[in-house]
Each structure stands twice: as structure tokens, then as C-alpha cells.
Short mmCIF file of C-alpha atoms in Angstrom, two decimals:
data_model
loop_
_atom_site.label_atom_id
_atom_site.label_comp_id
_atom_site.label_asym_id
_atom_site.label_seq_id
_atom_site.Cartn_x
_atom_site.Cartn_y
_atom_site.Cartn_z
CA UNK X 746 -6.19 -28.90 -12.16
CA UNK X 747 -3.60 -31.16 -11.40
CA UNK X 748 -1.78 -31.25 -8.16
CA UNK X 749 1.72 -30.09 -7.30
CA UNK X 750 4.13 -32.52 -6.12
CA UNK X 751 4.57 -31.81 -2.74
CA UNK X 752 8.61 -31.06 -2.95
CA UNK X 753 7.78 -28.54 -4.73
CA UNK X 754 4.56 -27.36 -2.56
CA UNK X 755 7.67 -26.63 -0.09
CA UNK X 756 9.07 -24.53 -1.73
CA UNK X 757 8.06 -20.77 -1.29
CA UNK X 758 5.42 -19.25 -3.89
CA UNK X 759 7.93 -16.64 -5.67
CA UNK X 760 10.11 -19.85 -6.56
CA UNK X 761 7.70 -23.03 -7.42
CA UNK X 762 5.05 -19.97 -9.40
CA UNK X 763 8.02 -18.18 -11.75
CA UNK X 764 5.44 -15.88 -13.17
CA UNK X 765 4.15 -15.09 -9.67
CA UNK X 766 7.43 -14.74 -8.62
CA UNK X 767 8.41 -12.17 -11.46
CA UNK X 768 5.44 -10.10 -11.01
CA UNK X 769 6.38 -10.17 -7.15
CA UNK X 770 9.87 -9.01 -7.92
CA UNK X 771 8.34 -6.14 -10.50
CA UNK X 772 6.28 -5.28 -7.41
CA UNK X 773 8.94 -5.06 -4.88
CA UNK X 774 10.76 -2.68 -7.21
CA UNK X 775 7.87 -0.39 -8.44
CA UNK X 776 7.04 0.30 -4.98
CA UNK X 777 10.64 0.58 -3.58
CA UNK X 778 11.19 3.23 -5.58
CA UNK X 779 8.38 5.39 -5.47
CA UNK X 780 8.87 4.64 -1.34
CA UNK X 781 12.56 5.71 -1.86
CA UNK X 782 11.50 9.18 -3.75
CA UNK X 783 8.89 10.05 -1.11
CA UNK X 784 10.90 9.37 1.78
CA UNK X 785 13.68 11.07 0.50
CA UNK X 786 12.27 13.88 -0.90
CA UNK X 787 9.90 14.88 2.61
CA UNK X 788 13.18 15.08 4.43
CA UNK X 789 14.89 16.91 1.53
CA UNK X 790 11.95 19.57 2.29
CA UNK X 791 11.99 19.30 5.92
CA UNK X 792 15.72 19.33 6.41
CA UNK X 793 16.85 21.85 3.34
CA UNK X 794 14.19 23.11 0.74
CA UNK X 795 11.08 23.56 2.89
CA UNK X 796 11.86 26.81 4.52
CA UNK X 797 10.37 27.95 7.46
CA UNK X 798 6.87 26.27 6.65
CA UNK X 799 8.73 22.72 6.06
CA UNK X 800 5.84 21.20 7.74
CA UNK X 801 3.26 22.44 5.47
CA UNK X 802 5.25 21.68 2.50
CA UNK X 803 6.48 18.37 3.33
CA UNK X 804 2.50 17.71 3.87
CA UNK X 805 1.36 19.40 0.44
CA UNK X 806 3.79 16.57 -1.30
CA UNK X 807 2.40 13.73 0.70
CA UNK X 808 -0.89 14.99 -0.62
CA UNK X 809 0.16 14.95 -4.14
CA UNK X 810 1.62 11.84 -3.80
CA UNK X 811 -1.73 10.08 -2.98
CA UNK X 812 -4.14 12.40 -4.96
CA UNK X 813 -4.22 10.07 -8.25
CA UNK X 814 -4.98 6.91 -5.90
CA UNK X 815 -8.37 8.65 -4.63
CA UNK X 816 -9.09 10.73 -7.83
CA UNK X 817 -8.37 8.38 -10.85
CA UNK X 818 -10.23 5.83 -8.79
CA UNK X 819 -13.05 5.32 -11.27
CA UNK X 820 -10.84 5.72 -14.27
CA UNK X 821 -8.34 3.07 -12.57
CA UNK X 822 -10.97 0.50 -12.05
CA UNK X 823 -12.04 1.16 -16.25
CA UNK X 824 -8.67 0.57 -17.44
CA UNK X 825 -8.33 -2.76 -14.98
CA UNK X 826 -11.39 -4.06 -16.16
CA UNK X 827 -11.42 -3.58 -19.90
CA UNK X 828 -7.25 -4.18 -20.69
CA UNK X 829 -4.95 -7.11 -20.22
CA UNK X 830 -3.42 -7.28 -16.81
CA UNK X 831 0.45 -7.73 -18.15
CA UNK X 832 -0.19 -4.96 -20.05
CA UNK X 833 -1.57 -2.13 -18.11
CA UNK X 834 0.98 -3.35 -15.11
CA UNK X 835 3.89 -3.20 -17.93
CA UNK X 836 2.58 0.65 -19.22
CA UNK X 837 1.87 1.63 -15.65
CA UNK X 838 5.82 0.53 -14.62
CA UNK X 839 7.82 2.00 -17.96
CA UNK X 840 5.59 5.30 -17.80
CA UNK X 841 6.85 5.49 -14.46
CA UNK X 842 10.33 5.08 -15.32
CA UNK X 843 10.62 7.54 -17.79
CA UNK X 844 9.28 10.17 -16.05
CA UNK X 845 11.48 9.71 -13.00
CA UNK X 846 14.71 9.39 -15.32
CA UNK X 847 13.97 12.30 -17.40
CA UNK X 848 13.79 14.12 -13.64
CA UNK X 849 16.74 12.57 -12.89
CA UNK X 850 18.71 14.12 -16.06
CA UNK X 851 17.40 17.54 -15.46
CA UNK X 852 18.76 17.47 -11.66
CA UNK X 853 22.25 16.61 -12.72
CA UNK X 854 21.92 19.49 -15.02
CA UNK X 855 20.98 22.29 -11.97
CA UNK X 856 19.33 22.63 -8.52
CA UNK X 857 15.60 20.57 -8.76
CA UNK X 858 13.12 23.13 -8.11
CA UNK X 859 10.52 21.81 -5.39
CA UNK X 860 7.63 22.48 -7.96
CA UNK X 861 9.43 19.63 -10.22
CA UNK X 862 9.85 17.30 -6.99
CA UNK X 863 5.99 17.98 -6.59
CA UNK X 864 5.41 17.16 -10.76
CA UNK X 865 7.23 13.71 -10.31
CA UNK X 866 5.71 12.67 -7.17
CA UNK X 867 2.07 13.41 -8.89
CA UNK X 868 3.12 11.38 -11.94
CA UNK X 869 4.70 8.44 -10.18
CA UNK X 870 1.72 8.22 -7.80
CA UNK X 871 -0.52 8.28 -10.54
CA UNK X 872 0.97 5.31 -12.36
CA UNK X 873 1.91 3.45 -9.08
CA UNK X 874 -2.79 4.23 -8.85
CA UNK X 875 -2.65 2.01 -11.99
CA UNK X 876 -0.07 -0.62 -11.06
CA UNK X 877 -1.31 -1.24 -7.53
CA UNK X 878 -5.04 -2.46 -7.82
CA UNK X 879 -4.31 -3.75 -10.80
CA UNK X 880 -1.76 -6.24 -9.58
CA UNK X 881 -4.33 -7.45 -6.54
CA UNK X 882 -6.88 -8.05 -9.54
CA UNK X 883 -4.26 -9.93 -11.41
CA UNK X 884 -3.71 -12.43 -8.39
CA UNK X 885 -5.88 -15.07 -8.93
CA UNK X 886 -4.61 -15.11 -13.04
CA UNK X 887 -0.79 -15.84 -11.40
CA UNK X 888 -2.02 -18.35 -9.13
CA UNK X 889 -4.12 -21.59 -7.69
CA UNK X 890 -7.16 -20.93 -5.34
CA UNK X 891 -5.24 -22.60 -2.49
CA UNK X 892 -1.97 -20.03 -3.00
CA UNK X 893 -4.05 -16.99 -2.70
CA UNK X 894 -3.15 -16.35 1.15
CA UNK X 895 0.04 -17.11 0.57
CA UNK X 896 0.19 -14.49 -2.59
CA UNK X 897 -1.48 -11.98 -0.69
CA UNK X 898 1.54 -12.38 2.15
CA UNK X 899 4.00 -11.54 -0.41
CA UNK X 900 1.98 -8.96 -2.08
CA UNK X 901 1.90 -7.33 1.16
CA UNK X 902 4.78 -8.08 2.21
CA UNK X 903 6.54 -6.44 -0.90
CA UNK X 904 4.98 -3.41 0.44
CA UNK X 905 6.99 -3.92 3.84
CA UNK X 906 10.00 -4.79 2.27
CA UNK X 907 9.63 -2.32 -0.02
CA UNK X 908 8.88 0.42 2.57
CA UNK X 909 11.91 -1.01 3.95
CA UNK X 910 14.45 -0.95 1.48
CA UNK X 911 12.74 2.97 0.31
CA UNK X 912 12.56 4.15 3.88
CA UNK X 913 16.22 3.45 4.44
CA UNK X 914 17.77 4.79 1.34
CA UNK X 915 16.03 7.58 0.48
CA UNK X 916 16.76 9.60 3.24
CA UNK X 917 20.31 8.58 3.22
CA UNK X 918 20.89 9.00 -0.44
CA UNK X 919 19.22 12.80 0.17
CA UNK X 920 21.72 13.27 3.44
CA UNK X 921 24.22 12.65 1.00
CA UNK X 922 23.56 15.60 -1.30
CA UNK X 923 22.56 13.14 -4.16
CA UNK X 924 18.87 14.13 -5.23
CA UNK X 925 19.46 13.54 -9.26
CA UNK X 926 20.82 9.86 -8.24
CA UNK X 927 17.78 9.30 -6.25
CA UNK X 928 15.23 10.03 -8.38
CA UNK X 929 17.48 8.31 -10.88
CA UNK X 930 17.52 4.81 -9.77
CA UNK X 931 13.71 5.22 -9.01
CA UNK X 932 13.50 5.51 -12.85
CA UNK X 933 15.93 2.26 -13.20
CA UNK X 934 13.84 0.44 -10.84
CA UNK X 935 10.45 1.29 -12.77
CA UNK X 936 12.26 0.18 -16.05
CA UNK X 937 13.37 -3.28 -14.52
CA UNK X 938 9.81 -3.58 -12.91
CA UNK X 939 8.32 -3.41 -16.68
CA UNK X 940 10.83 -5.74 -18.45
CA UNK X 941 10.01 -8.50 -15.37
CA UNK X 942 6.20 -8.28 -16.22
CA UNK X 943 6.21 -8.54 -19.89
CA UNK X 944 8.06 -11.77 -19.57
CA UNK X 945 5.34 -12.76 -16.98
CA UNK X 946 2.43 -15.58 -18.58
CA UNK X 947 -0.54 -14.20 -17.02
CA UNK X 948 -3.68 -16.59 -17.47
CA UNK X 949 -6.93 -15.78 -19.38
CA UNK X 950 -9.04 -14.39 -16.37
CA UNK X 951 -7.79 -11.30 -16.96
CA UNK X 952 -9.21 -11.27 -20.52
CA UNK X 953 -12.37 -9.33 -20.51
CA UNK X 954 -15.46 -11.41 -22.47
CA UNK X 955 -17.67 -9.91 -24.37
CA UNK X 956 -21.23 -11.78 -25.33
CA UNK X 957 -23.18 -10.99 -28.20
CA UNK X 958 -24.92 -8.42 -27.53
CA UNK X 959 -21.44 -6.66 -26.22
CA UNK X 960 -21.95 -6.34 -22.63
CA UNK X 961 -19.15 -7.73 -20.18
CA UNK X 962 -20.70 -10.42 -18.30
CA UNK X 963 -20.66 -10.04 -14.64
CA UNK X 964 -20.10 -6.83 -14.10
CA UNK X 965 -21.47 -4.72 -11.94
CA UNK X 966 -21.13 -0.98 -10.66
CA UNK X 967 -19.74 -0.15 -7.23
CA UNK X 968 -22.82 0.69 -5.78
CA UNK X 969 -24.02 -2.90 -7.04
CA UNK X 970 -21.25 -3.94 -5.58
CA UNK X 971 -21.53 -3.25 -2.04
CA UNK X 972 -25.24 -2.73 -1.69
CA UNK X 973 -25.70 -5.92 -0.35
CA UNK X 974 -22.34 -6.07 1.76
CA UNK X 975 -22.75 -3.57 4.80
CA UNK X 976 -20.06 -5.17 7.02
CA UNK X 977 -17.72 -4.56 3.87
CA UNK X 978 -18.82 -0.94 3.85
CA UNK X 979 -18.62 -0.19 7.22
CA UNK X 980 -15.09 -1.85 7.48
CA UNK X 981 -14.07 0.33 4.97
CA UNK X 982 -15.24 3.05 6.27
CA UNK X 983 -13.13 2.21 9.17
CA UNK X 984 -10.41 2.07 8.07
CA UNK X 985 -10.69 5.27 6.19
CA UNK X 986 -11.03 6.87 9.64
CA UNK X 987 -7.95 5.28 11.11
CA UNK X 988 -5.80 6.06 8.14
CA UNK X 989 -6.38 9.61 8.56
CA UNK X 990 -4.71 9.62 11.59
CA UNK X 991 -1.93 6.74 11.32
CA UNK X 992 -1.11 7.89 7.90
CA UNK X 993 0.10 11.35 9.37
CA UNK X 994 3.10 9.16 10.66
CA UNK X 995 4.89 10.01 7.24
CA UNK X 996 4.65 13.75 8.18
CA UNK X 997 5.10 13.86 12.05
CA UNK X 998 7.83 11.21 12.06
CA UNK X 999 10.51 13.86 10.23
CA UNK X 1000 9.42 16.47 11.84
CA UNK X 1001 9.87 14.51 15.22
CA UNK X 1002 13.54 13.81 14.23
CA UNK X 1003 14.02 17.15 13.40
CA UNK X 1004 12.90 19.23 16.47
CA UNK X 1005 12.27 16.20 19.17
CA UNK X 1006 15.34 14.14 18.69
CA UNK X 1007 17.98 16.85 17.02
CA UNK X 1008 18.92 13.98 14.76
CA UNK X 1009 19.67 13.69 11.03
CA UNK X 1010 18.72 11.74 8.30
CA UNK X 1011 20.72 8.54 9.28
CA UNK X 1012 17.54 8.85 11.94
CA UNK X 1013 14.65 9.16 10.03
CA UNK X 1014 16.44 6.11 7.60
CA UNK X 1015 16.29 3.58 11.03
CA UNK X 1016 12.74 4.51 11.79
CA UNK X 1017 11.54 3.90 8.01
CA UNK X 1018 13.32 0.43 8.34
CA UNK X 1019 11.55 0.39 11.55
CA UNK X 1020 8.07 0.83 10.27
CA UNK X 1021 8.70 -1.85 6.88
CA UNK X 1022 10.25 -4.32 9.22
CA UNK X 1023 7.33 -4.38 11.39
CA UNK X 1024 4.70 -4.63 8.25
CA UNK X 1025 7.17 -7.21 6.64
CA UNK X 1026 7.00 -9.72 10.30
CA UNK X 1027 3.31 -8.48 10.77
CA UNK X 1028 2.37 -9.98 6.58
CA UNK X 1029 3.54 -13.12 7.14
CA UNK X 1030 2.45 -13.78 10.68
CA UNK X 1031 -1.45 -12.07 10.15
CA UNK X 1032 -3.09 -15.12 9.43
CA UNK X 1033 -1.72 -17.07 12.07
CA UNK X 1034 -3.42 -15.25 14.82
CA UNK X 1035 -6.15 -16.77 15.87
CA UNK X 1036 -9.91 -14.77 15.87
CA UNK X 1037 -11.89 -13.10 13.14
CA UNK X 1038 -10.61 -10.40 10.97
CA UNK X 1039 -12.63 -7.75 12.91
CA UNK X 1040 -11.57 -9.15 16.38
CA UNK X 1041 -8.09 -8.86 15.37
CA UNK X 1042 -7.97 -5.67 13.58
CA UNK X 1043 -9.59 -3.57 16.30
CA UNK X 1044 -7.36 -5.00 19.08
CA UNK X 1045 -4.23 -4.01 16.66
CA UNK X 1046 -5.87 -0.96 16.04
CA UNK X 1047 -5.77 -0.58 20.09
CA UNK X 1048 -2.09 -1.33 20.12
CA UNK X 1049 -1.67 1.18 17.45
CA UNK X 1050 -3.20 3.84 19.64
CA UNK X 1051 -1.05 3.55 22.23
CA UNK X 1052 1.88 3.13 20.22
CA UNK X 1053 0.93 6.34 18.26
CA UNK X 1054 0.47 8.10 21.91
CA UNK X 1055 4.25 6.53 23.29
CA UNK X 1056 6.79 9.45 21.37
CA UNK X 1057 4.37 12.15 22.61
CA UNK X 1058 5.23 11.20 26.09
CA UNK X 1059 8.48 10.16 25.75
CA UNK X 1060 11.11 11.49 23.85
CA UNK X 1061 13.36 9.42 23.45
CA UNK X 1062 14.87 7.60 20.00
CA UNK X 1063 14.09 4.15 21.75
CA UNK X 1064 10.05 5.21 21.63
CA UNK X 1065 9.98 6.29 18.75
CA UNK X 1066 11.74 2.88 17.11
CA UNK X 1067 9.09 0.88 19.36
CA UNK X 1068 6.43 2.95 17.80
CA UNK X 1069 7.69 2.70 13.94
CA UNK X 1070 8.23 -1.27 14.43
CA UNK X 1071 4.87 -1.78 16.35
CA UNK X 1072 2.81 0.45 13.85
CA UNK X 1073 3.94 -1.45 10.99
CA UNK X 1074 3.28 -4.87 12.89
CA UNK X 1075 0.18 -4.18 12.74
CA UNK X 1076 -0.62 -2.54 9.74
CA UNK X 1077 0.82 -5.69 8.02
CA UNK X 1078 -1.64 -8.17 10.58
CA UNK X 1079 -4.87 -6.08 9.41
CA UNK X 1080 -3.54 -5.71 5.90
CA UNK X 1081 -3.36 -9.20 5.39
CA UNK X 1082 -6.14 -10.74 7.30
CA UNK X 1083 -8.51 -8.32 5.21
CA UNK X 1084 -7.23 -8.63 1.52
CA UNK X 1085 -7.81 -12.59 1.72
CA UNK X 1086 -11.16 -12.21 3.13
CA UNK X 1087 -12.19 -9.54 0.32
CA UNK X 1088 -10.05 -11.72 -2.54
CA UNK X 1089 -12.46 -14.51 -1.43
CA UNK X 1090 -15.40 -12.57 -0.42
CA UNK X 1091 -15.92 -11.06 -4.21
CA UNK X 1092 -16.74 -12.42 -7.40
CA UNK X 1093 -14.05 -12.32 -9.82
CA UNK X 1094 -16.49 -9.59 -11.80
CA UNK X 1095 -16.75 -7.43 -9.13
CA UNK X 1096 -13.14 -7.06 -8.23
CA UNK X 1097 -11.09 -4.76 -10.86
CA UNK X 1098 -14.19 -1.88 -9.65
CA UNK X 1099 -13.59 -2.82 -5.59
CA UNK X 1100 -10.23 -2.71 -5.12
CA UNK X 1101 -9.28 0.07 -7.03
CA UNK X 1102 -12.03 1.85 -5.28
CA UNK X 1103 -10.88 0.19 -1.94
CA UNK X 1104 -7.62 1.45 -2.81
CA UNK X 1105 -8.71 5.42 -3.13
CA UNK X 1106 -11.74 5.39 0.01
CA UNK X 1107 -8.39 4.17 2.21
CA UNK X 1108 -6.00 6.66 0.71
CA UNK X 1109 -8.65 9.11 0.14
CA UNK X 1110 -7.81 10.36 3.69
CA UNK X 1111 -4.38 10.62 3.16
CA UNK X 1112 -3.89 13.55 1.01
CA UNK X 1113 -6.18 15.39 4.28
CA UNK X 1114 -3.83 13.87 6.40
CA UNK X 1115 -1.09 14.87 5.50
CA UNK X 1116 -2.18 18.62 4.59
CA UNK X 1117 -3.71 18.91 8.03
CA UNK X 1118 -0.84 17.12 10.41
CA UNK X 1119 1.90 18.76 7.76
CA UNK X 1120 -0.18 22.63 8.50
CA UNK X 1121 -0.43 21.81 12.10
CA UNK X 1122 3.05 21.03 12.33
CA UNK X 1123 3.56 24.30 11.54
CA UNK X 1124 2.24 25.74 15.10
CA UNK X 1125 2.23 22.61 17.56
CA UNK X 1126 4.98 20.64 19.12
CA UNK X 1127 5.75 17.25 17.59
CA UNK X 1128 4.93 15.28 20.72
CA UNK X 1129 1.14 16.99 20.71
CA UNK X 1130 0.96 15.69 17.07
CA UNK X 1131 1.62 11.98 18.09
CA UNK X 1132 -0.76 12.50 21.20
CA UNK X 1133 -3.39 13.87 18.50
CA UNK X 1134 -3.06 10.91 16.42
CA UNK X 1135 -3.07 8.27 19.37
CA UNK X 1136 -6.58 9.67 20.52
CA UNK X 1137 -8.09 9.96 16.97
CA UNK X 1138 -7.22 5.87 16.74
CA UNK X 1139 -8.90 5.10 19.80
CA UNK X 1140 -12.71 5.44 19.18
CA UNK X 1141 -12.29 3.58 15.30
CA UNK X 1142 -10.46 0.91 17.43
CA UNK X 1143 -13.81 0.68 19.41
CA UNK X 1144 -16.10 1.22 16.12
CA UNK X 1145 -14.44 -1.97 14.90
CA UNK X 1146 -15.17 -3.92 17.72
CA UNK X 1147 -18.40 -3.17 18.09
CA UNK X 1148 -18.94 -3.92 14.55
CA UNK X 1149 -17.69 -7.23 14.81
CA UNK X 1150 -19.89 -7.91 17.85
CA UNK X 1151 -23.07 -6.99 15.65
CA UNK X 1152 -21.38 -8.98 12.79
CA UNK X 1153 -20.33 -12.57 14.12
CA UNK X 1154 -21.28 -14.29 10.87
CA UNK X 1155 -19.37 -12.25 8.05
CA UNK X 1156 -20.56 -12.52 5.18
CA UNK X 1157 -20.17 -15.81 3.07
CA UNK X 1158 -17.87 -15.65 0.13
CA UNK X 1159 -19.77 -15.95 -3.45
CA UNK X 1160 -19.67 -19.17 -5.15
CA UNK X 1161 -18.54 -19.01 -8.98
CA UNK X 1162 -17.24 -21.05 -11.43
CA UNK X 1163 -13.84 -21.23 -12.07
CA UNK X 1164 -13.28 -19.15 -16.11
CA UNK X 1165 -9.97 -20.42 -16.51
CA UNK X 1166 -7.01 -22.68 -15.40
CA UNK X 1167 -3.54 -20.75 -14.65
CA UNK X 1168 -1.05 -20.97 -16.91
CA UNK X 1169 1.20 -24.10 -16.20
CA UNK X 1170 4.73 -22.72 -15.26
CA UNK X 1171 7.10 -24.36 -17.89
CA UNK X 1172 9.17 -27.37 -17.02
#
């Protein structure tokens, strides 16, 4: 592989990689949107459709939001495997967009009933299932060995930015009155997304081989997989644990502006931006910090406890920024420290089954998350909900530590033989 001038090795990945950097900007869109219809549509529940049980509905929608990540999991990690990458990320984004612009038409015509907010949410989630894992798997097909930190950043970091950008319009655009424009340029966002990606060059790793005797070489099942990578299976597990109780944050936060701070949706906009900015600075600063990934990510998860715990004690809007921008500082640090150790960690084989499976055992806690926190919201103050989630943080914070303790020497990532070159960008 030959090397790149080093005026151009200056320059940032999304600009020097123009593939990269169109699948990066297909990314940032896909998942600004479908952040901008969630976000948008829990406070239309909380603050006008959900009735007196707002709490339990807003949480039923975050649970069909992220019930095709944890159930299509095995399907997911099929149709990564066995199709080109362009293509199933193209599919996955103009799917998407239809759906949502369709809604979007329909709501201009009359009132959206909350059983059609629930529909779109289900289908969007389902194809951003698709898009996500599939895009970490495509990584190493956009760009060099050496980039792959630095692609993982901004894959990440689209994730802040796009929580962001989502998390400050949606709520807004709802406030406004203006559900069929929401859900409208969600749709238009989708659409862009898939025109970016099919004029992406993607490189041949993505290609499945087939030998003679039509098996796909190198791959193995899950349980292959991790049966000889405990520390990856217990880290996992982990973080499974924690999400259940830091994901509730996008069910107790609304309801916290609502009945703690008497605010609006101006309110729950700032503490959205709040939470991206704080994943967006924590993504590019993650593997900077010195330590192990374990080290680091159970004194984050520490920090998160306490920030968690901080609105429960003190109501104020100042807290609850801190906690929002702190929460997502962190979430970004672990995020980030952990995807380059797995990217490097795995065989390229092994990888379209792992993450997508990654993808549902973290999110598979979400959809009980949310109905729980959103129920309970129902019958206990907002302020005991962030206390609850605070002390449910605090003994996986001290499960990861001790697991690094017993694991100094992680395990060593598996040598193989590079399949392909990536595509030279043209001149």
C-alpha cells in the first residue's frame, strides 16, 4: 500500500478519504433524523398526546424504537455478511426515507394518530438495525489499518453530532405545532443519506467469497465467536447492565422538564444538545486518556453515577445541563475506547455476526428500560427516578473494575492477512 503524502495525512479523514467522508456524511444524516423523530415525538407524547399515562407511553415508543436492534439481531448480522456493504447501507437509508415521507404526507392531511407515530418509529428503527452495524463492518473496506481510530472517532462522533443536531430540533420543531414537517425532513434526510452511499467506492472486503465447495471462508457462529473471548463477554455483559439504567435518561429527562423544572420544549431541546455535545468532545478525546479500556470505562462509569444521582438532589436547570453534558462525555470516552479495541480485536470473518449482535445485547436493555422507567414514571417523582438510575450504575461501575483487575493482559488482537487493498480515492 503506498503511503500518503503527509500534507494530505493532515488533513482530517472525511476530507483526504472522499468515500469515507460520504459514507460519514450519509451517517450523520440517517441518524440525525431518526434522533430528530424520537426526540420529538417523546415530548409530543409527554407534553400533548400522552394523556394522563404520558410516562408509560412515551416509554412504550422508546421500546419500539429499539425492538428491531435486539430482535432482527441474527437476521441483521445474515444480511451484513452475505450482501454488498454499499448496498444494504443504500436499501437500509431509502427504505427509511420512504416510509417517514409517506408519514409525513398523511400528517399534513389530518391529526397523526399515536399508533402511526408508534408504526414509523418501529420501521425507522428497524432499518437504522440494518444501517448501523453494517456501517462499523464496512469500516475497514473505506479505510487504511492506521485510520481505523480515527474512523471510529467520526463514526462515533456522528452519533454525538447527530444526537445533537436531532435532540435540538425535534423538540422544537414539535413545540412549534409542526409534526408532518418533522417527520418530513426525517424522510429527506434518509433519501440524501442513500444517494451519498451509492456514489461511495467501497473496497472488495465486503464481498463475501465463496470456495468450492460453497462455504464462506472464515466464518464462524457467535457462540464460536466469543467462546474463547471471556473478557469480551463479560464487558458486554456490562455494559448491558449499565445501559439499562443510563438509557432511561431518554424517558426521565422529559418527564423531569415537565414536572421538575415547569419548562417547555425549548428545555428539553438544550439538554439534548447537552447530552450530543458531551458524546461529540468525549469521541474525539477517548483515546487520549491514558489507561486501559476497562480502567477508563469503569471510572467514567463512576462519574456517570453520580452525575445520574445530581438532578435527583438538586433541581435546578443548571444540574440537569451538568448531568446531560457529563453523561454524554462519557458515553463518547467508553464508546470509543471499546469499538477500536473490538475493530482490532476480531477477525474480519467474525465481525458482520459481533457487532450486529453487540449492537442488540447493548440495546437489548433498552426497550426494558424504557418500559420500566417510562411505567414508573407514572407513580414516582422524577428526582427518585434519577436517584434510581445513579444507584443501579454504581455496582456495574465496580463490576468493571474488578474485571479489569482480573484481566490486565486483554486479549491479543488476531493476526490475519490483509484480503484486499482499499480503493484508491481518485485524483
Amino acid at each position: 500500500m503506498s503511503a500518503v503524502p503527509a500534507r494530505a495525512r493532515r488533513l482530517p479523514l472525511v476530507l483526504r478519504n472522499r468515500s469515507f467522508g460520504k459514507v460519514w456524511a450519509g451517517q450523520l444524516l440517517t441518524q440525525a433524523a431518526i434522533r430528530m423523530f424520537q426526540v420529538g415525538a417523546v415530548w409530543w407524547i409527554v407534553s400533548l398526546a400522552g394523556g394522563a399515562h404520558r410516562g408509560l407511553a412515551s416509554g412504550v415508543f422508546l421500546m419500539v424504537s429499539t425492538v428491531p436492534a435486539v430482535a432482527f439481531a441474527p437476521v441483521v448480522a445474515r444480511v451484513v455478511a452475505r450482501h454488498d456493504h454499499r448496498t444494504v447501507l443504500a436499501v437500509a437509508a431509502a427504505v427509511a426515507g420512504a416510509v417517514a415521507v409517506t408519514a409525513a404526507a398523511l400528517a399534513a392531511l389530518g391529526a397523526l394518530p399515536v399508533a402511526a407515530a408508534y408504526l414509523v418509529a418501529l420501521v425507522l428503527a428497524g432499518c437504522q438495525a440494518v444501517f448501523d452495524p453494517c456501517l462499523t463492518t464496512s469500516v475497514p473496506e473505506l479505510v487504511e489499518d492506521c485510520d481505523i481510530e480515527s474512523a471510529t472517532g467520526c463514526e462515533l462522533a456522528t452519533q454525538s453530532v447527530a444526537g445533537l443536531v436531532g435532540g435540538l430540533l425535534g423538540p422544537l420543531v414539535v413545540e412549534a405545532g409542526r409534526l408532518a414537517e418533522l417527520t418530513a425532513a426525517s424522510g429527506l434526510a434518509y433519501l440524501l443519506a442513500a444517494g451519498l452511499i451509492v456514489s461511495a467506492r467501497f473496497a472488495r472486503t465486503g464481498v463475501i467469497r465463496q470456495v468450492p465447495d460453497g462455504s464462506v471462508p472464515g466464518r464462524r457462529t457467535l457462540r464460536q465467536v466469543l467462546a474463547g473471548r471471556p473478557f469480551v463477554r463479560r464487558v458486554l455483559v456490562c455494559f448491558a447492565a449499565a445501559n439499562f439504567f443510563t438509557t432511561a435518561i431518554y424517558v426521565v429527562m422529559p418527564l423531569y422538564t415537565r414536572t421538575e423544572l415547569h419548562a417547555a420544549g425549548s428545555t428539553v431541546a438544550l439538554l439534548e444538545a447537552a447530552l450530543g455535545a458531551g458524546a461529540l468532545v468525549g469521541s474525539f478525546t477517548g483515546g487520549r486518556l491514558p489507561g486501559p479500556p476497562v480502567a477508563v470505562a469503569s471510572v467514567c462509569l463512576a462519574v456517570v453515577a453520580a452525575a445520574l444521582a445530581l438532578p435527583g438532589v438538586f433541581a435546578w436547570h443548571a444540574t440537569a445541563f451538568v448531568t446531560m453534558t457529563v453523561v454524554g462525555w462519557c458515553v463518547g470516552v467508553i464508546g470509543v475506547r471499546f469499538i477500536a479495541l473490538f475493530q482490532r480485536l476480531l477477525p474480519a470473518g467474525d465481525k458482520p455476526g459481533f457487532f450486529a449482535v453487540m449492537q442488540a445485547m447493548l440495546g437489548a436493555t433498552f426497550p426494558v428500560s424504557s418500559l420500566v422507567f417510562g411505567a414508573l414514571g407514572d407513580h414516582l417523582t422524577a428526582r427518585t427516578l434519577c436517584l434510581i438510575q445513579g444507584a443501579g450504575v454504581v455496582p456495574v461501575a465496580a463490576a468493571l473494575w474488578w474485571l479489569g483487575g482480573r484481566h490486565e493482559a486483554v486479549e491479543q488482537p488476531t493476526p490475519t492477512a490483509p484480503t484486499s487493498v482499499p480503493a484508491k480515492e481518485p485524483s
